[in-house]
Short mmCIF file of N, CA and C in Angstrom, two decimals:
data_model
loop_
_atom_site.label_atom_id
_atom_site.label_comp_id
_atom_site.label_asym_id
_atom_site.label_seq_id
_atom_site.Cartn_x
_atom_site.Cartn_y
_atom_site.Cartn_z
N MET A 2 13.89 17.71 -9.87
CA MET A 2 13.93 16.67 -8.83
C MET A 2 12.64 15.85 -8.85
N ASP A 3 12.78 14.56 -8.68
CA ASP A 3 11.65 13.65 -8.70
C ASP A 3 11.03 13.59 -7.30
N ASP A 4 9.74 13.94 -7.20
CA ASP A 4 9.04 13.93 -5.92
C ASP A 4 8.31 12.62 -5.66
N THR A 5 8.50 11.65 -6.52
CA THR A 5 7.83 10.37 -6.34
C THR A 5 8.36 9.67 -5.10
N PRO A 6 7.48 9.29 -4.19
CA PRO A 6 7.96 8.59 -2.98
C PRO A 6 8.61 7.26 -3.32
N SER A 7 9.49 6.83 -2.46
CA SER A 7 10.14 5.54 -2.68
C SER A 7 9.11 4.41 -2.55
N VAL A 8 9.42 3.30 -3.17
CA VAL A 8 8.54 2.14 -3.12
C VAL A 8 8.51 1.56 -1.72
N LEU A 9 9.68 1.49 -1.08
CA LEU A 9 9.82 0.82 0.20
C LEU A 9 10.67 1.68 1.13
N ASP A 10 10.23 1.84 2.35
CA ASP A 10 10.99 2.57 3.36
C ASP A 10 11.76 1.54 4.19
N VAL A 11 12.99 1.28 3.77
CA VAL A 11 13.82 0.26 4.42
C VAL A 11 14.12 0.64 5.87
N GLU A 12 14.29 1.92 6.13
CA GLU A 12 14.56 2.36 7.51
C GLU A 12 13.39 2.04 8.43
N GLN A 13 12.17 2.23 7.93
CA GLN A 13 11.00 1.93 8.75
C GLN A 13 10.91 0.43 9.02
N ILE A 14 11.22 -0.38 8.03
CA ILE A 14 11.22 -1.83 8.25
C ILE A 14 12.26 -2.20 9.30
N SER A 15 13.43 -1.56 9.25
CA SER A 15 14.46 -1.81 10.27
C SER A 15 13.95 -1.44 11.65
N ARG A 16 13.23 -0.33 11.75
CA ARG A 16 12.67 0.07 13.05
C ARG A 16 11.65 -0.96 13.53
N LEU A 17 10.84 -1.48 12.61
CA LEU A 17 9.87 -2.51 12.99
C LEU A 17 10.58 -3.77 13.50
N ARG A 18 11.69 -4.11 12.86
CA ARG A 18 12.47 -5.28 13.30
C ARG A 18 12.98 -5.08 14.73
N GLU A 19 13.42 -3.87 15.02
CA GLU A 19 13.99 -3.58 16.33
C GLU A 19 12.97 -3.68 17.45
N LEU A 20 11.69 -3.60 17.13
CA LEU A 20 10.65 -3.69 18.15
C LEU A 20 10.48 -5.10 18.69
N GLY A 21 10.89 -6.08 17.89
CA GLY A 21 10.65 -7.47 18.24
C GLY A 21 11.80 -8.14 18.96
N GLN A 22 11.60 -9.40 19.18
CA GLN A 22 12.61 -10.24 19.82
C GLN A 22 13.51 -10.85 18.75
N GLU A 23 14.26 -11.88 19.12
CA GLU A 23 15.16 -12.55 18.18
C GLU A 23 14.42 -13.12 16.99
N ASP A 24 13.20 -13.61 17.21
CA ASP A 24 12.43 -14.21 16.12
C ASP A 24 11.55 -13.19 15.42
N ALA A 25 11.85 -11.92 15.57
CA ALA A 25 11.03 -10.87 14.97
C ALA A 25 10.97 -10.98 13.46
N GLY A 26 12.03 -11.46 12.84
CA GLY A 26 12.05 -11.58 11.38
C GLY A 26 10.93 -12.45 10.86
N GLU A 27 10.74 -13.61 11.48
CA GLU A 27 9.66 -14.52 11.06
C GLU A 27 8.30 -13.91 11.31
N MET A 28 8.13 -13.29 12.47
CA MET A 28 6.86 -12.67 12.79
C MET A 28 6.55 -11.54 11.81
N LEU A 29 7.54 -10.71 11.54
CA LEU A 29 7.38 -9.59 10.63
C LEU A 29 7.07 -10.08 9.22
N ARG A 30 7.77 -11.11 8.79
CA ARG A 30 7.52 -11.69 7.46
C ARG A 30 6.08 -12.18 7.36
N GLY A 31 5.60 -12.84 8.38
CA GLY A 31 4.22 -13.31 8.39
C GLY A 31 3.22 -12.17 8.34
N MET A 32 3.49 -11.13 9.09
CA MET A 32 2.60 -9.97 9.08
C MET A 32 2.55 -9.34 7.68
N PHE A 33 3.70 -9.17 7.07
CA PHE A 33 3.76 -8.58 5.74
C PHE A 33 3.10 -9.48 4.70
N GLU A 34 3.29 -10.78 4.82
CA GLU A 34 2.65 -11.71 3.87
C GLU A 34 1.13 -11.58 3.95
N ARG A 35 0.58 -11.56 5.16
CA ARG A 35 -0.87 -11.42 5.32
C ARG A 35 -1.35 -10.08 4.79
N TYR A 36 -0.57 -9.03 5.05
CA TYR A 36 -0.94 -7.70 4.55
C TYR A 36 -0.95 -7.69 3.02
N LEU A 37 0.11 -8.20 2.41
CA LEU A 37 0.18 -8.20 0.95
C LEU A 37 -0.94 -9.04 0.34
N GLU A 38 -1.31 -10.14 0.98
CA GLU A 38 -2.41 -10.97 0.51
C GLU A 38 -3.76 -10.26 0.61
N SER A 39 -3.87 -9.29 1.50
CA SER A 39 -5.14 -8.57 1.68
C SER A 39 -5.35 -7.50 0.62
N ILE A 40 -4.32 -7.13 -0.09
CA ILE A 40 -4.43 -6.01 -1.03
C ILE A 40 -5.21 -6.35 -2.29
N PRO A 41 -4.99 -7.48 -2.97
CA PRO A 41 -5.78 -7.75 -4.18
C PRO A 41 -7.30 -7.67 -4.00
N PRO A 42 -7.86 -8.21 -2.90
CA PRO A 42 -9.30 -8.03 -2.72
C PRO A 42 -9.70 -6.56 -2.56
N GLN A 43 -8.85 -5.76 -1.93
CA GLN A 43 -9.13 -4.33 -1.81
C GLN A 43 -9.13 -3.67 -3.19
N LEU A 44 -8.17 -4.05 -4.03
CA LEU A 44 -8.12 -3.49 -5.38
C LEU A 44 -9.37 -3.87 -6.17
N THR A 45 -9.82 -5.10 -5.99
CA THR A 45 -11.05 -5.54 -6.66
C THR A 45 -12.24 -4.71 -6.19
N ARG A 46 -12.35 -4.49 -4.88
CA ARG A 46 -13.46 -3.68 -4.36
C ARG A 46 -13.39 -2.25 -4.91
N MET A 47 -12.18 -1.71 -5.07
CA MET A 47 -12.05 -0.36 -5.62
C MET A 47 -12.48 -0.33 -7.08
N ARG A 48 -12.08 -1.34 -7.84
CA ARG A 48 -12.50 -1.40 -9.26
C ARG A 48 -14.02 -1.50 -9.35
N GLU A 49 -14.61 -2.32 -8.50
CA GLU A 49 -16.07 -2.45 -8.49
C GLU A 49 -16.74 -1.15 -8.11
N ALA A 50 -16.16 -0.43 -7.16
CA ALA A 50 -16.72 0.86 -6.75
C ALA A 50 -16.67 1.87 -7.89
N ILE A 51 -15.57 1.88 -8.62
CA ILE A 51 -15.46 2.78 -9.77
C ILE A 51 -16.53 2.43 -10.80
N ALA A 52 -16.67 1.15 -11.11
CA ALA A 52 -17.65 0.70 -12.10
C ALA A 52 -19.07 1.07 -11.68
N ALA A 53 -19.33 1.01 -10.37
CA ALA A 53 -20.66 1.32 -9.85
C ALA A 53 -20.86 2.81 -9.59
N GLY A 54 -19.79 3.59 -9.72
CA GLY A 54 -19.88 5.02 -9.43
C GLY A 54 -20.02 5.30 -7.94
N ASN A 55 -19.55 4.38 -7.11
CA ASN A 55 -19.71 4.50 -5.67
C ASN A 55 -18.45 5.15 -5.07
N THR A 56 -18.49 6.47 -5.00
CA THR A 56 -17.32 7.21 -4.50
C THR A 56 -17.10 7.00 -3.01
N ALA A 57 -18.15 6.73 -2.25
CA ALA A 57 -17.99 6.53 -0.81
C ALA A 57 -17.17 5.27 -0.54
N VAL A 58 -17.51 4.18 -1.21
CA VAL A 58 -16.76 2.93 -1.03
C VAL A 58 -15.34 3.10 -1.54
N LEU A 59 -15.18 3.74 -2.69
CA LEU A 59 -13.85 3.96 -3.25
C LEU A 59 -12.99 4.76 -2.29
N ALA A 60 -13.52 5.85 -1.76
CA ALA A 60 -12.76 6.68 -0.82
C ALA A 60 -12.41 5.90 0.44
N SER A 61 -13.34 5.11 0.94
CA SER A 61 -13.09 4.33 2.15
C SER A 61 -12.00 3.28 1.92
N GLU A 62 -12.09 2.55 0.83
CA GLU A 62 -11.08 1.53 0.53
C GLU A 62 -9.70 2.17 0.31
N ALA A 63 -9.66 3.27 -0.43
CA ALA A 63 -8.39 3.95 -0.70
C ALA A 63 -7.80 4.49 0.60
N HIS A 64 -8.65 5.03 1.45
CA HIS A 64 -8.20 5.56 2.74
C HIS A 64 -7.60 4.44 3.60
N GLY A 65 -8.30 3.32 3.67
CA GLY A 65 -7.81 2.20 4.47
C GLY A 65 -6.48 1.67 3.98
N LEU A 66 -6.35 1.55 2.65
CA LEU A 66 -5.10 1.05 2.10
C LEU A 66 -3.98 2.06 2.26
N ALA A 67 -4.30 3.33 2.19
CA ALA A 67 -3.28 4.37 2.42
C ALA A 67 -2.74 4.27 3.84
N GLY A 68 -3.63 4.12 4.80
CA GLY A 68 -3.21 4.04 6.20
C GLY A 68 -2.36 2.82 6.48
N SER A 69 -2.80 1.67 5.99
CA SER A 69 -2.02 0.46 6.24
C SER A 69 -0.69 0.49 5.48
N SER A 70 -0.66 1.14 4.34
CA SER A 70 0.59 1.25 3.59
C SER A 70 1.60 2.11 4.34
N ALA A 71 1.12 3.09 5.06
CA ALA A 71 2.01 3.91 5.89
C ALA A 71 2.62 3.05 7.00
N VAL A 72 1.81 2.25 7.64
CA VAL A 72 2.28 1.38 8.72
C VAL A 72 3.28 0.35 8.19
N TYR A 73 3.00 -0.18 7.01
CA TYR A 73 3.84 -1.23 6.43
C TYR A 73 4.96 -0.71 5.53
N ALA A 74 5.30 0.54 5.68
CA ALA A 74 6.52 1.11 5.07
C ALA A 74 6.49 1.14 3.54
N LEU A 75 5.32 1.44 2.98
CA LEU A 75 5.18 1.49 1.53
C LEU A 75 4.72 2.89 1.10
N PRO A 76 5.63 3.86 1.09
CA PRO A 76 5.25 5.24 0.83
C PRO A 76 4.66 5.50 -0.55
N ARG A 77 5.14 4.83 -1.58
CA ARG A 77 4.57 5.08 -2.91
C ARG A 77 3.13 4.58 -3.00
N LEU A 78 2.89 3.41 -2.45
CA LEU A 78 1.52 2.88 -2.44
C LEU A 78 0.61 3.83 -1.66
N ARG A 79 1.08 4.32 -0.53
CA ARG A 79 0.30 5.27 0.27
C ARG A 79 -0.01 6.53 -0.53
N HIS A 80 1.00 7.07 -1.19
CA HIS A 80 0.84 8.28 -1.99
C HIS A 80 -0.23 8.09 -3.08
N CYS A 81 -0.17 6.98 -3.78
CA CYS A 81 -1.14 6.71 -4.84
C CYS A 81 -2.55 6.55 -4.27
N CYS A 82 -2.65 5.88 -3.14
CA CYS A 82 -3.96 5.69 -2.50
C CYS A 82 -4.55 7.02 -2.04
N LEU A 83 -3.71 7.89 -1.49
CA LEU A 83 -4.21 9.20 -1.05
C LEU A 83 -4.73 10.02 -2.22
N ALA A 84 -4.04 9.95 -3.36
CA ALA A 84 -4.51 10.67 -4.56
C ALA A 84 -5.86 10.11 -5.00
N LEU A 85 -6.00 8.80 -4.99
CA LEU A 85 -7.27 8.17 -5.37
C LEU A 85 -8.37 8.54 -4.39
N GLU A 86 -8.06 8.52 -3.11
CA GLU A 86 -9.05 8.90 -2.10
C GLU A 86 -9.53 10.33 -2.31
N THR A 87 -8.60 11.24 -2.57
CA THR A 87 -8.96 12.64 -2.79
C THR A 87 -9.91 12.77 -3.98
N HIS A 88 -9.60 12.10 -5.07
CA HIS A 88 -10.47 12.17 -6.24
C HIS A 88 -11.85 11.60 -5.94
N ALA A 89 -11.89 10.51 -5.19
CA ALA A 89 -13.18 9.91 -4.84
C ALA A 89 -14.00 10.86 -3.96
N ARG A 90 -13.36 11.47 -2.98
CA ARG A 90 -14.09 12.39 -2.09
C ARG A 90 -14.59 13.62 -2.84
N GLU A 91 -13.86 14.00 -3.90
CA GLU A 91 -14.26 15.15 -4.71
C GLU A 91 -15.17 14.73 -5.87
N GLN A 92 -15.62 13.48 -5.86
CA GLN A 92 -16.54 12.95 -6.87
C GLN A 92 -15.96 13.01 -8.28
N ARG A 93 -14.64 12.88 -8.41
CA ARG A 93 -13.99 12.95 -9.72
C ARG A 93 -13.61 11.54 -10.19
N LEU A 94 -14.60 10.80 -10.60
CA LEU A 94 -14.38 9.43 -11.03
C LEU A 94 -13.72 9.33 -12.40
N ASN A 95 -13.75 10.40 -13.18
CA ASN A 95 -13.16 10.34 -14.52
C ASN A 95 -11.66 10.04 -14.47
N GLU A 96 -10.99 10.37 -13.38
CA GLU A 96 -9.56 10.10 -13.25
C GLU A 96 -9.26 8.92 -12.32
N ALA A 97 -10.30 8.32 -11.80
CA ALA A 97 -10.11 7.25 -10.81
C ALA A 97 -9.48 6.00 -11.42
N GLY A 98 -9.85 5.64 -12.64
CA GLY A 98 -9.29 4.44 -13.27
C GLY A 98 -7.78 4.49 -13.38
N PRO A 99 -7.23 5.58 -13.98
CA PRO A 99 -5.78 5.67 -14.07
C PRO A 99 -5.10 5.74 -12.69
N LEU A 100 -5.75 6.37 -11.73
CA LEU A 100 -5.17 6.42 -10.39
C LEU A 100 -5.16 5.04 -9.75
N LEU A 101 -6.21 4.28 -9.96
CA LEU A 101 -6.23 2.92 -9.43
C LEU A 101 -5.17 2.05 -10.13
N ASP A 102 -4.95 2.31 -11.41
CA ASP A 102 -3.87 1.61 -12.11
C ASP A 102 -2.52 1.92 -11.46
N ALA A 103 -2.33 3.17 -11.04
CA ALA A 103 -1.09 3.56 -10.36
C ALA A 103 -0.98 2.86 -9.01
N VAL A 104 -2.09 2.72 -8.31
CA VAL A 104 -2.11 1.98 -7.04
C VAL A 104 -1.69 0.53 -7.29
N GLN A 105 -2.27 -0.07 -8.33
CA GLN A 105 -1.94 -1.46 -8.69
C GLN A 105 -0.45 -1.60 -8.99
N ARG A 106 0.10 -0.68 -9.78
CA ARG A 106 1.53 -0.74 -10.12
C ARG A 106 2.39 -0.58 -8.88
N ALA A 107 2.01 0.34 -8.00
CA ALA A 107 2.78 0.55 -6.76
C ALA A 107 2.78 -0.72 -5.91
N PHE A 108 1.65 -1.39 -5.85
CA PHE A 108 1.57 -2.65 -5.12
C PHE A 108 2.46 -3.70 -5.77
N GLU A 109 2.38 -3.83 -7.09
CA GLU A 109 3.16 -4.83 -7.81
C GLU A 109 4.66 -4.57 -7.69
N GLU A 110 5.05 -3.31 -7.60
CA GLU A 110 6.46 -2.97 -7.40
C GLU A 110 6.90 -3.30 -5.97
N ALA A 111 6.02 -3.03 -5.02
CA ALA A 111 6.39 -3.16 -3.61
C ALA A 111 6.46 -4.60 -3.13
N ALA A 112 5.53 -5.42 -3.54
CA ALA A 112 5.42 -6.77 -2.98
C ALA A 112 6.73 -7.56 -3.06
N PRO A 113 7.37 -7.67 -4.22
CA PRO A 113 8.62 -8.45 -4.24
C PRO A 113 9.76 -7.78 -3.47
N LEU A 114 9.77 -6.45 -3.44
CA LEU A 114 10.82 -5.75 -2.70
C LEU A 114 10.68 -5.99 -1.19
N VAL A 115 9.46 -5.95 -0.72
CA VAL A 115 9.21 -6.19 0.70
C VAL A 115 9.68 -7.58 1.08
N MET A 116 9.27 -8.57 0.31
CA MET A 116 9.63 -9.95 0.66
C MET A 116 11.13 -10.18 0.54
N ALA A 117 11.77 -9.55 -0.44
CA ALA A 117 13.22 -9.68 -0.57
C ALA A 117 13.93 -9.04 0.62
N GLU A 118 13.45 -7.87 1.04
CA GLU A 118 14.04 -7.18 2.18
C GLU A 118 13.89 -8.01 3.46
N LEU A 119 12.73 -8.60 3.65
CA LEU A 119 12.50 -9.39 4.85
C LEU A 119 13.26 -10.70 4.83
N SER A 120 13.50 -11.23 3.65
CA SER A 120 14.24 -12.49 3.54
C SER A 120 15.75 -12.28 3.67
N ALA A 121 16.19 -11.05 3.40
CA ALA A 121 17.63 -10.76 3.41
C ALA A 121 18.20 -10.72 4.81
N ARG A 122 17.37 -10.66 5.81
CA ARG A 122 17.89 -10.50 7.17
C ARG A 122 17.42 -11.58 8.10
#
């Protein structure tokens, strides 16, 4: 059995929609757009932290992205960020590059799915 978390938690997005009013779709779309736009700079900061050997910054950035990914219904991105955070806290930078690549891939997989899901309703 594959234990890889799903890219997108559609049920959680539906619950977020239910919290809003009739125009919740537009508001939610805007929130997700701003969130997705904030991720590339975070990835850049993580790459810079790896290059500098700064595990504190790497752990902090990974932790922040993991938390926001949970809120924004992106379980795979969260899972990858948590793995990266753990390695950073344990000072294991030798595996940080491939883990950050996994974070990048999870983001690249999620972004179009999120926008398609929000546009579909």
